[in-house]
Short mmCIF file of C-alpha atoms in Angstrom, two decimals:
data_model
loop_
_atom_site.label_atom_id
_atom_site.label_comp_id
_atom_site.label_asym_id
_atom_site.label_seq_id
_atom_site.Cartn_x
_atom_site.Cartn_y
_atom_site.Cartn_z
CA MET T 1292 -21.36 85.55 -84.07
CA LYS T 1293 -24.76 86.95 -82.61
CA ASP T 1294 -27.20 83.78 -82.62
CA TRP T 1295 -23.57 80.91 -80.65
CA VAL T 1296 -23.21 83.96 -78.21
CA ALA T 1297 -26.63 83.80 -77.52
CA ALA T 1298 -26.98 79.92 -76.82
CA HIS T 1299 -23.37 80.47 -75.28
CA ARG T 1300 -23.89 83.19 -72.75
CA GLY T 1301 -21.25 81.02 -69.94
CA LYS T 1302 -18.89 80.40 -72.80
CA ALA T 1303 -19.17 83.79 -74.89
CA THR T 1304 -18.72 85.79 -70.41
CA ILE T 1305 -15.49 83.84 -70.27
CA ALA T 1306 -14.03 84.15 -73.97
CA GLY T 1307 -14.74 87.72 -72.59
CA ALA T 1308 -12.94 88.25 -69.62
CA VAL T 1309 -9.80 86.20 -71.41
CA LEU T 1310 -9.40 88.69 -74.81
CA ILE T 1311 -9.71 91.09 -71.37
CA VAL T 1312 -6.22 89.50 -69.49
CA CYS T 1313 -4.90 89.75 -73.11
CA VAL T 1314 -5.47 93.11 -74.42
CA PHE T 1315 -4.79 94.45 -70.74
CA GLY T 1316 -1.81 92.31 -70.43
CA SER T 1317 -0.22 92.30 -73.62
CA ILE T 1318 -0.12 96.83 -72.50
CA GLY T 1319 2.47 95.97 -69.76
CA LEU T 1320 4.12 93.83 -71.42
CA LEU T 1321 4.42 96.78 -74.47
CA ARG T 1322 4.23 99.03 -71.05
CA ASN T 1323 7.63 96.92 -70.11
CA ALA T 1324 9.52 97.34 -73.18
CA VAL T 1325 9.46 100.85 -74.48
CA ALA T 1326 10.60 101.33 -69.81
CA GLU T 1327 12.90 104.00 -69.16
CA HIS T 1328 14.45 100.14 -66.98
CA PRO T 1329 12.55 97.44 -68.20
CA LEU T 1330 12.53 94.22 -65.73
CA ALA T 1331 13.86 90.84 -67.42
CA TRP T 1332 11.32 88.79 -69.09
CA VAL T 1333 12.17 85.72 -67.31
CA ALA T 1334 13.86 86.87 -64.10
CA LYS T 1335 16.35 85.17 -62.72
CA PRO T 1336 17.37 83.34 -59.52
CA PRO T 1337 20.17 85.10 -56.99
CA VAL T 1338 23.70 84.26 -58.18
CA LEU T 1339 25.35 83.64 -54.93
CA VAL T 1340 29.64 83.64 -54.65
CA LYS T 1341 32.03 83.90 -51.54
CA TYR T 1342 33.46 86.67 -51.98
CA ASP T 1343 37.23 87.48 -52.20
CA ARG T 1344 39.47 91.21 -52.66
CA ALA T 1345 41.20 90.15 -55.05
CA VAL T 1346 38.53 88.93 -57.68
CA ARG T 1347 36.66 90.72 -60.34
CA PRO T 1348 33.04 89.65 -59.79
CA SER T 1349 30.94 88.99 -62.54
CA PRO T 1350 28.74 91.89 -63.05
CA ASP T 1351 25.18 89.83 -62.01
CA ALA T 1352 26.18 87.54 -60.00
CA LEU T 1353 26.68 88.78 -55.91
CA GLN T 1354 29.40 88.11 -53.11
CA THR T 1355 28.72 87.14 -49.76
CA VAL T 1356 31.13 87.47 -46.15
CA THR T 1357 30.24 84.37 -43.35
CA LEU T 1358 30.05 86.21 -39.76
CA GLU T 1359 33.48 85.41 -39.52
CA ASP T 1360 34.41 87.52 -42.47
CA ALA T 1361 31.72 90.70 -40.77
CA ALA T 1362 33.30 90.88 -37.67
CA GLY T 1363 37.06 90.93 -39.31
CA MET T 1364 35.68 93.54 -41.58
CA ALA T 1365 33.68 95.43 -39.08
CA PHE T 1366 37.41 96.75 -36.84
CA ASP T 1367 38.74 97.71 -40.24
CA ALA T 1368 38.00 101.84 -41.00
CA GLY T 1369 37.54 101.12 -44.98
CA ALA T 1370 34.31 99.03 -43.59
CA LEU T 1371 30.17 100.14 -43.68
CA PHE T 1372 27.48 97.72 -42.28
CA VAL T 1373 24.06 98.82 -44.20
CA ASP T 1374 20.74 97.61 -42.41
CA ALA T 1375 18.12 96.67 -44.95
CA ARG T 1376 15.28 96.09 -42.70
CA THR T 1377 12.47 98.36 -41.36
CA ALA T 1378 13.03 101.38 -39.91
CA GLU T 1379 11.33 99.63 -36.38
CA GLU T 1380 13.28 96.83 -36.98
CA TYR T 1381 16.85 99.51 -36.86
CA ALA T 1382 15.03 101.53 -34.16
CA ALA T 1383 15.02 98.77 -32.06
CA GLY T 1384 17.98 96.92 -32.84
CA HIS T 1385 20.98 96.77 -35.47
CA ILE T 1386 24.91 96.50 -36.17
CA GLN T 1387 26.94 98.82 -34.25
CA GLY T 1388 27.71 101.84 -36.48
CA ALA T 1389 25.57 100.13 -39.39
CA VAL T 1390 23.91 103.01 -41.61
CA ASN T 1391 19.26 101.96 -42.48
CA LEU T 1392 18.97 102.06 -46.24
CA PRO T 1393 15.30 99.67 -45.95
CA THR T 1394 15.00 98.16 -49.75
CA ASN T 1395 11.43 100.36 -50.39
CA HIS T 1396 12.35 103.78 -50.03
CA TYR T 1397 15.89 103.09 -51.23
CA ASP T 1398 15.61 105.84 -53.44
CA ASP T 1399 13.95 108.30 -50.18
CA GLU T 1400 16.44 107.43 -47.46
CA LEU T 1401 19.55 107.08 -50.41
CA PRO T 1402 20.72 111.06 -50.26
CA ALA T 1403 20.77 110.94 -46.53
CA VAL T 1404 23.37 108.32 -46.02
CA ALA T 1405 25.27 108.84 -49.47
CA ALA T 1406 28.42 110.50 -48.10
CA ARG T 1407 29.29 108.11 -45.60
CA LEU T 1408 28.57 105.32 -48.26
CA GLU T 1409 31.12 106.31 -50.35
CA GLY T 1410 34.37 104.56 -50.15
CA MET T 1411 33.37 101.86 -48.50
CA THR T 1412 33.81 98.82 -48.53
CA LEU T 1413 29.30 98.18 -47.80
CA ILE T 1414 28.17 94.70 -45.88
CA VAL T 1415 24.28 94.19 -45.94
CA TYR T 1416 23.39 92.90 -44.06
CA CYS T 1417 18.93 92.04 -42.93
CA ASP T 1418 17.36 89.36 -40.72
CA GLY T 1419 19.41 85.94 -42.03
CA GLY T 1420 17.89 83.34 -43.24
CA ALA T 1421 15.62 83.50 -46.34
CA CYS T 1422 15.28 87.60 -45.66
CA GLU T 1423 16.58 88.95 -49.51
CA ALA T 1424 16.43 92.38 -48.17
CA SER T 1425 20.27 92.42 -48.39
CA LEU T 1426 19.92 91.18 -51.91
CA GLN T 1427 18.04 93.61 -52.67
CA VAL T 1428 20.10 96.49 -51.23
CA ALA T 1429 23.47 95.27 -52.35
CA ARG T 1430 21.66 94.80 -56.08
CA ARG T 1431 20.30 98.85 -55.58
CA LEU T 1432 24.06 99.81 -54.57
CA LEU T 1433 25.83 98.35 -57.07
CA LYS T 1434 24.27 99.98 -59.86
CA SER T 1435 23.69 102.95 -57.99
CA GLY T 1436 27.90 102.98 -58.65
CA TYR T 1437 28.66 101.87 -55.14
CA ALA T 1438 31.22 99.39 -55.09
CA PRO T 1439 32.75 97.47 -53.25
CA VAL T 1440 29.61 95.20 -52.01
CA VAL T 1441 28.76 92.55 -50.46
CA VAL T 1442 25.97 90.72 -48.63
CA PHE T 1443 25.87 89.18 -44.82
CA THR T 1444 24.00 85.65 -45.52
CA GLY T 1445 24.27 85.83 -41.99
CA GLY T 1446 22.56 89.13 -40.84
CA TRP T 1447 21.62 90.31 -37.12
CA PRO T 1448 20.56 87.05 -35.12
CA GLU T 1449 23.77 85.66 -36.78
CA TRP T 1450 25.63 88.81 -35.21
CA GLN T 1451 23.86 89.59 -31.73
CA GLY T 1452 23.66 85.71 -31.46
CA ALA T 1453 27.74 86.22 -31.27
CA GLY T 1454 26.92 88.91 -28.89
CA TYR T 1455 28.96 91.27 -31.38
CA PRO T 1456 28.69 94.45 -30.41
CA THR T 1457 25.36 96.44 -31.30
CA GLU T 1458 23.48 99.13 -31.12
CA ALA T 1459 19.71 100.10 -31.02
CA GLY T 1460 17.55 104.15 -31.72
CA GLY T 1461 17.43 105.65 -34.97
CA THR T 1462 20.33 107.49 -35.93
CA PRO T 1463 23.40 106.06 -36.26
CA SER T 1464 26.66 106.28 -34.06
CA PRO T 1465 29.34 108.42 -36.09
CA MET W 229 -33.48 86.61 -52.56
CA PHE W 230 -33.25 86.09 -56.02
CA ARG W 231 -34.41 89.78 -57.53
CA THR W 232 -33.14 91.79 -54.80
CA ILE W 233 -30.32 90.90 -55.39
CA SER W 234 -31.16 92.11 -59.10
CA ASN W 235 -31.48 95.39 -58.67
CA PRO W 236 -30.17 97.22 -60.59
CA TRP W 237 -28.31 100.87 -58.86
CA ILE W 238 -27.53 96.62 -56.25
CA SER W 239 -25.11 95.95 -59.55
CA LEU W 240 -24.55 99.17 -60.50
CA ALA W 241 -22.99 100.10 -56.36
CA SER W 242 -20.59 96.83 -57.23
CA ARG W 243 -19.33 98.15 -60.39
CA LEU W 244 -18.38 100.89 -58.54
CA ILE W 245 -17.08 98.99 -55.47
CA LEU W 246 -14.89 96.80 -57.13
CA ALA W 247 -14.18 99.80 -59.54
CA ALA W 248 -12.02 101.15 -57.62
CA VAL W 249 -10.67 98.83 -56.03
CA PHE W 250 -8.81 96.71 -58.48
CA ILE W 251 -8.21 100.81 -59.92
CA TYR W 252 -7.00 102.09 -57.35
CA ALA W 253 -4.74 99.28 -56.90
CA SER W 254 -2.98 99.42 -59.61
CA ILE W 255 -2.19 102.34 -59.55
CA ASP W 256 1.60 101.70 -58.01
CA LYS W 257 2.31 98.84 -58.58
CA ILE W 258 2.80 99.70 -62.94
CA ALA W 259 4.31 102.88 -61.25
CA HIS W 260 6.97 100.70 -59.25
CA PRO W 261 7.40 97.70 -61.41
CA ASP W 262 10.76 96.61 -59.99
CA LEU W 263 8.93 96.58 -56.75
CA PHE W 264 5.83 94.84 -58.11
CA ALA W 265 8.39 92.39 -58.66
CA GLU W 266 10.14 92.02 -55.60
CA VAL W 267 6.26 91.24 -53.67
CA VAL W 268 6.20 88.80 -55.93
CA HIS W 269 8.95 87.36 -55.22
CA ASN W 270 8.71 87.80 -52.28
CA TYR W 271 5.16 85.94 -51.98
CA ARG W 272 7.42 82.36 -53.23
CA ILE W 273 4.72 80.80 -55.43
CA LEU W 274 5.21 81.55 -58.63
CA PRO W 275 8.02 79.85 -60.50
CA ILE W 276 10.73 82.79 -60.74
CA ALA W 277 10.74 82.94 -64.73
CA THR W 278 6.87 83.74 -64.28
CA GLU W 279 7.97 86.06 -61.94
CA ASN W 280 8.35 88.86 -63.48
CA LEU W 281 6.49 88.41 -66.47
CA PHE W 282 3.33 88.12 -64.08
CA ALA W 283 4.36 91.46 -61.52
CA MET W 284 4.89 93.55 -65.51
CA ALA W 285 0.60 91.91 -66.11
CA LEU W 286 -0.69 92.06 -63.09
CA PRO W 287 -0.99 95.63 -62.63
CA TRP W 288 -2.92 96.70 -66.35
CA ILE W 289 -5.74 93.68 -66.09
CA GLU W 290 -6.26 94.36 -62.61
CA LEU W 291 -6.81 98.80 -64.56
CA GLY W 292 -8.44 96.87 -67.53
CA THR W 293 -11.13 95.44 -65.62
CA GLY W 294 -11.24 98.23 -62.85
CA VAL W 295 -11.98 100.55 -66.03
CA LEU W 296 -14.64 98.47 -67.36
CA LEU W 297 -16.45 97.85 -64.37
CA LEU W 298 -16.23 101.15 -64.17
CA LEU W 299 -18.24 102.21 -67.98
CA GLY W 300 -19.99 98.57 -67.79
CA LEU W 301 -18.66 97.91 -70.60
CA LEU W 302 -18.29 93.54 -71.21
CA THR W 303 -19.58 93.34 -66.88
CA ARG W 304 -20.05 90.01 -67.28
CA SER W 305 -17.20 89.45 -68.28
CA ALA W 306 -14.95 91.74 -65.91
CA ALA W 307 -17.48 90.70 -63.22
CA LEU W 308 -15.73 87.46 -63.51
CA LEU W 309 -12.38 88.28 -64.58
CA SER W 310 -11.99 90.62 -60.54
CA ALA W 311 -13.78 86.56 -59.31
CA PHE W 312 -11.10 85.61 -60.61
CA MET W 313 -8.27 86.89 -59.66
CA LEU W 314 -10.37 88.00 -56.07
CA ILE W 315 -9.44 83.77 -55.52
CA VAL W 316 -6.12 83.84 -57.35
CA PHE W 317 -5.14 86.87 -54.31
CA ILE W 318 -7.43 84.59 -51.86
CA ALA W 319 -5.25 81.66 -52.76
CA ALA W 320 -2.50 83.13 -52.52
CA ILE W 321 -2.92 85.37 -48.90
CA GLY W 322 -3.94 82.05 -47.14
CA ALA W 323 -0.82 80.19 -48.28
CA GLY W 324 1.90 82.77 -46.75
CA LEU W 325 -0.54 82.96 -43.47
CA TRP W 326 -0.46 79.59 -43.44
CA ARG W 327 3.78 79.29 -44.28
CA GLY W 328 3.71 81.78 -41.64
CA ILE W 329 6.46 83.70 -43.63
CA ASP W 330 6.96 87.88 -42.45
CA ILE W 331 6.48 89.73 -45.90
CA THR W 332 4.32 92.42 -47.62
CA CYS W 333 0.67 92.38 -49.05
CA GLY W 334 1.59 94.63 -51.85
CA CYS W 335 -1.74 94.95 -52.56
CA PHE W 336 -2.26 99.06 -52.97
CA THR W 337 1.76 99.63 -52.74
CA VAL W 338 4.14 98.70 -53.02
CA SER W 339 6.25 100.53 -50.32
CA SER W 340 7.85 98.86 -47.72
CA GLU W 341 5.77 100.75 -44.72
CA GLY W 342 2.32 99.44 -47.03
CA ARG W 343 0.40 96.46 -44.37
CA GLN W 344 1.90 93.05 -43.78
CA LEU W 345 -0.21 90.05 -44.43
CA GLY W 346 -2.15 89.78 -41.93
CA TRP W 347 -6.14 87.86 -41.82
CA LEU W 348 -7.98 92.23 -42.76
CA THR W 349 -6.08 91.83 -45.88
CA LEU W 350 -7.81 88.16 -46.27
CA LEU W 351 -10.90 89.13 -45.39
CA GLU W 352 -10.95 92.32 -46.95
CA ASP W 353 -10.56 90.40 -50.89
CA VAL W 354 -13.33 86.94 -49.61
CA ALA W 355 -15.70 90.11 -49.41
CA LEU W 356 -14.84 91.56 -52.02
CA LEU W 357 -16.49 88.55 -53.87
CA LEU W 358 -19.53 89.85 -53.14
CA PRO W 359 -20.90 92.63 -54.95
CA SER W 360 -18.23 90.10 -58.49
CA PHE W 361 -20.69 87.28 -57.25
CA GLN W 362 -24.26 89.18 -57.86
CA LEU W 363 -23.00 91.10 -60.67
CA LEU W 364 -22.00 87.08 -62.28
CA LEU W 365 -25.83 85.54 -61.58
CA THR W 366 -28.31 89.15 -61.39
CA ALA W 367 -28.83 90.55 -64.24
CA HIS W 368 -29.16 94.33 -64.94
CA PRO W 369 -25.99 96.19 -65.16
CA GLY W 370 -27.62 99.77 -63.88
CA ILE W 371 -26.52 102.77 -65.89
CA SER W 372 -23.21 101.60 -68.21
CA LEU W 373 -22.02 101.46 -72.45
CA ASP W 374 -23.63 97.58 -72.96
CA ARG W 375 -26.55 98.72 -71.60
CA ARG W 376 -26.49 101.63 -74.22
CA TYR W 377 -24.25 99.81 -76.94
CA LEU W 378 -24.55 96.07 -76.21
CA PRO W 379 -28.59 96.26 -74.50
CA ALA W 380 -29.21 91.85 -76.10
CA SER W 381 -25.08 90.47 -76.12
CA PRO W 382 -25.30 88.31 -72.77
CA LEU W 383 -21.16 89.47 -72.27
CA SER W 384 -23.49 92.64 -70.41
CA ALA W 385 -25.33 91.54 -67.65
CA GLU W 386 -28.85 92.18 -69.69
CA PRO W 387 -32.51 90.20 -69.00
CA ARG W 388 -32.63 87.93 -71.14
#
């Protein structure tokens, strides 16, 4: 063993690196196996289905609404917009009446807005296009027990482009 | 030139710098695996099915590499692994900048308050390659467990 190692310095170094990856990588996987909220071993892409009030969604699907649906729901007193973008983007301009719940500050920010979310149809949005903050926040809201939660995939650019009511500033209007 | 960078104190400094960076970088990711999985997803480089496995394993490999460098155990292997990880990070950040995606780095914190991806993050990783290569190319690991327990092993950075 010692002689082999001495004769194959490069290979031995690589073997050592592979060993480190295997040992500590395995610790990471084991840590997940015993975690309170483990990640799925195989990540799945989000399943998006069109929102239909009459249909109960499957547990791992997210429901989406179009600009027209979102605008229609906005006049419904039972709906509330949730802005999943950062606090800076929210302050620069957001859908009128929306509350801010940035994806990576979900746990810190939820208590401040929890009372307003209760019993409402929550319409989550972000920057439209490929942004996924809305999907991530919608998934967490569902996990926290809120329902119904829908995602407005067109998001801020579509809403603003359509000329629907917006407002700026750090605190939501009541 | 080779003599100069073989100085044991430089090797010790290289190890401590890399150890500090890798250990510090692993802590927040280990504490929030779900958020780190989202960061990995936002880079859009790995196949979706492998993203979670990567997010589970990488922070612990970073931690392990950092601890081994701190102790000076399997120094050459840990240095090789650190260089490999840095090159992977540079490629990932470079690809992100090239495509112009607007995401947080996820380098040291998984919070959205963390830095956006930028040229500075890329330069930092390039700069960290210097101590990695110094350890790989030179002989003397400085004060280390390799010197105590594996003095003749090629896995340590001892001179032949």
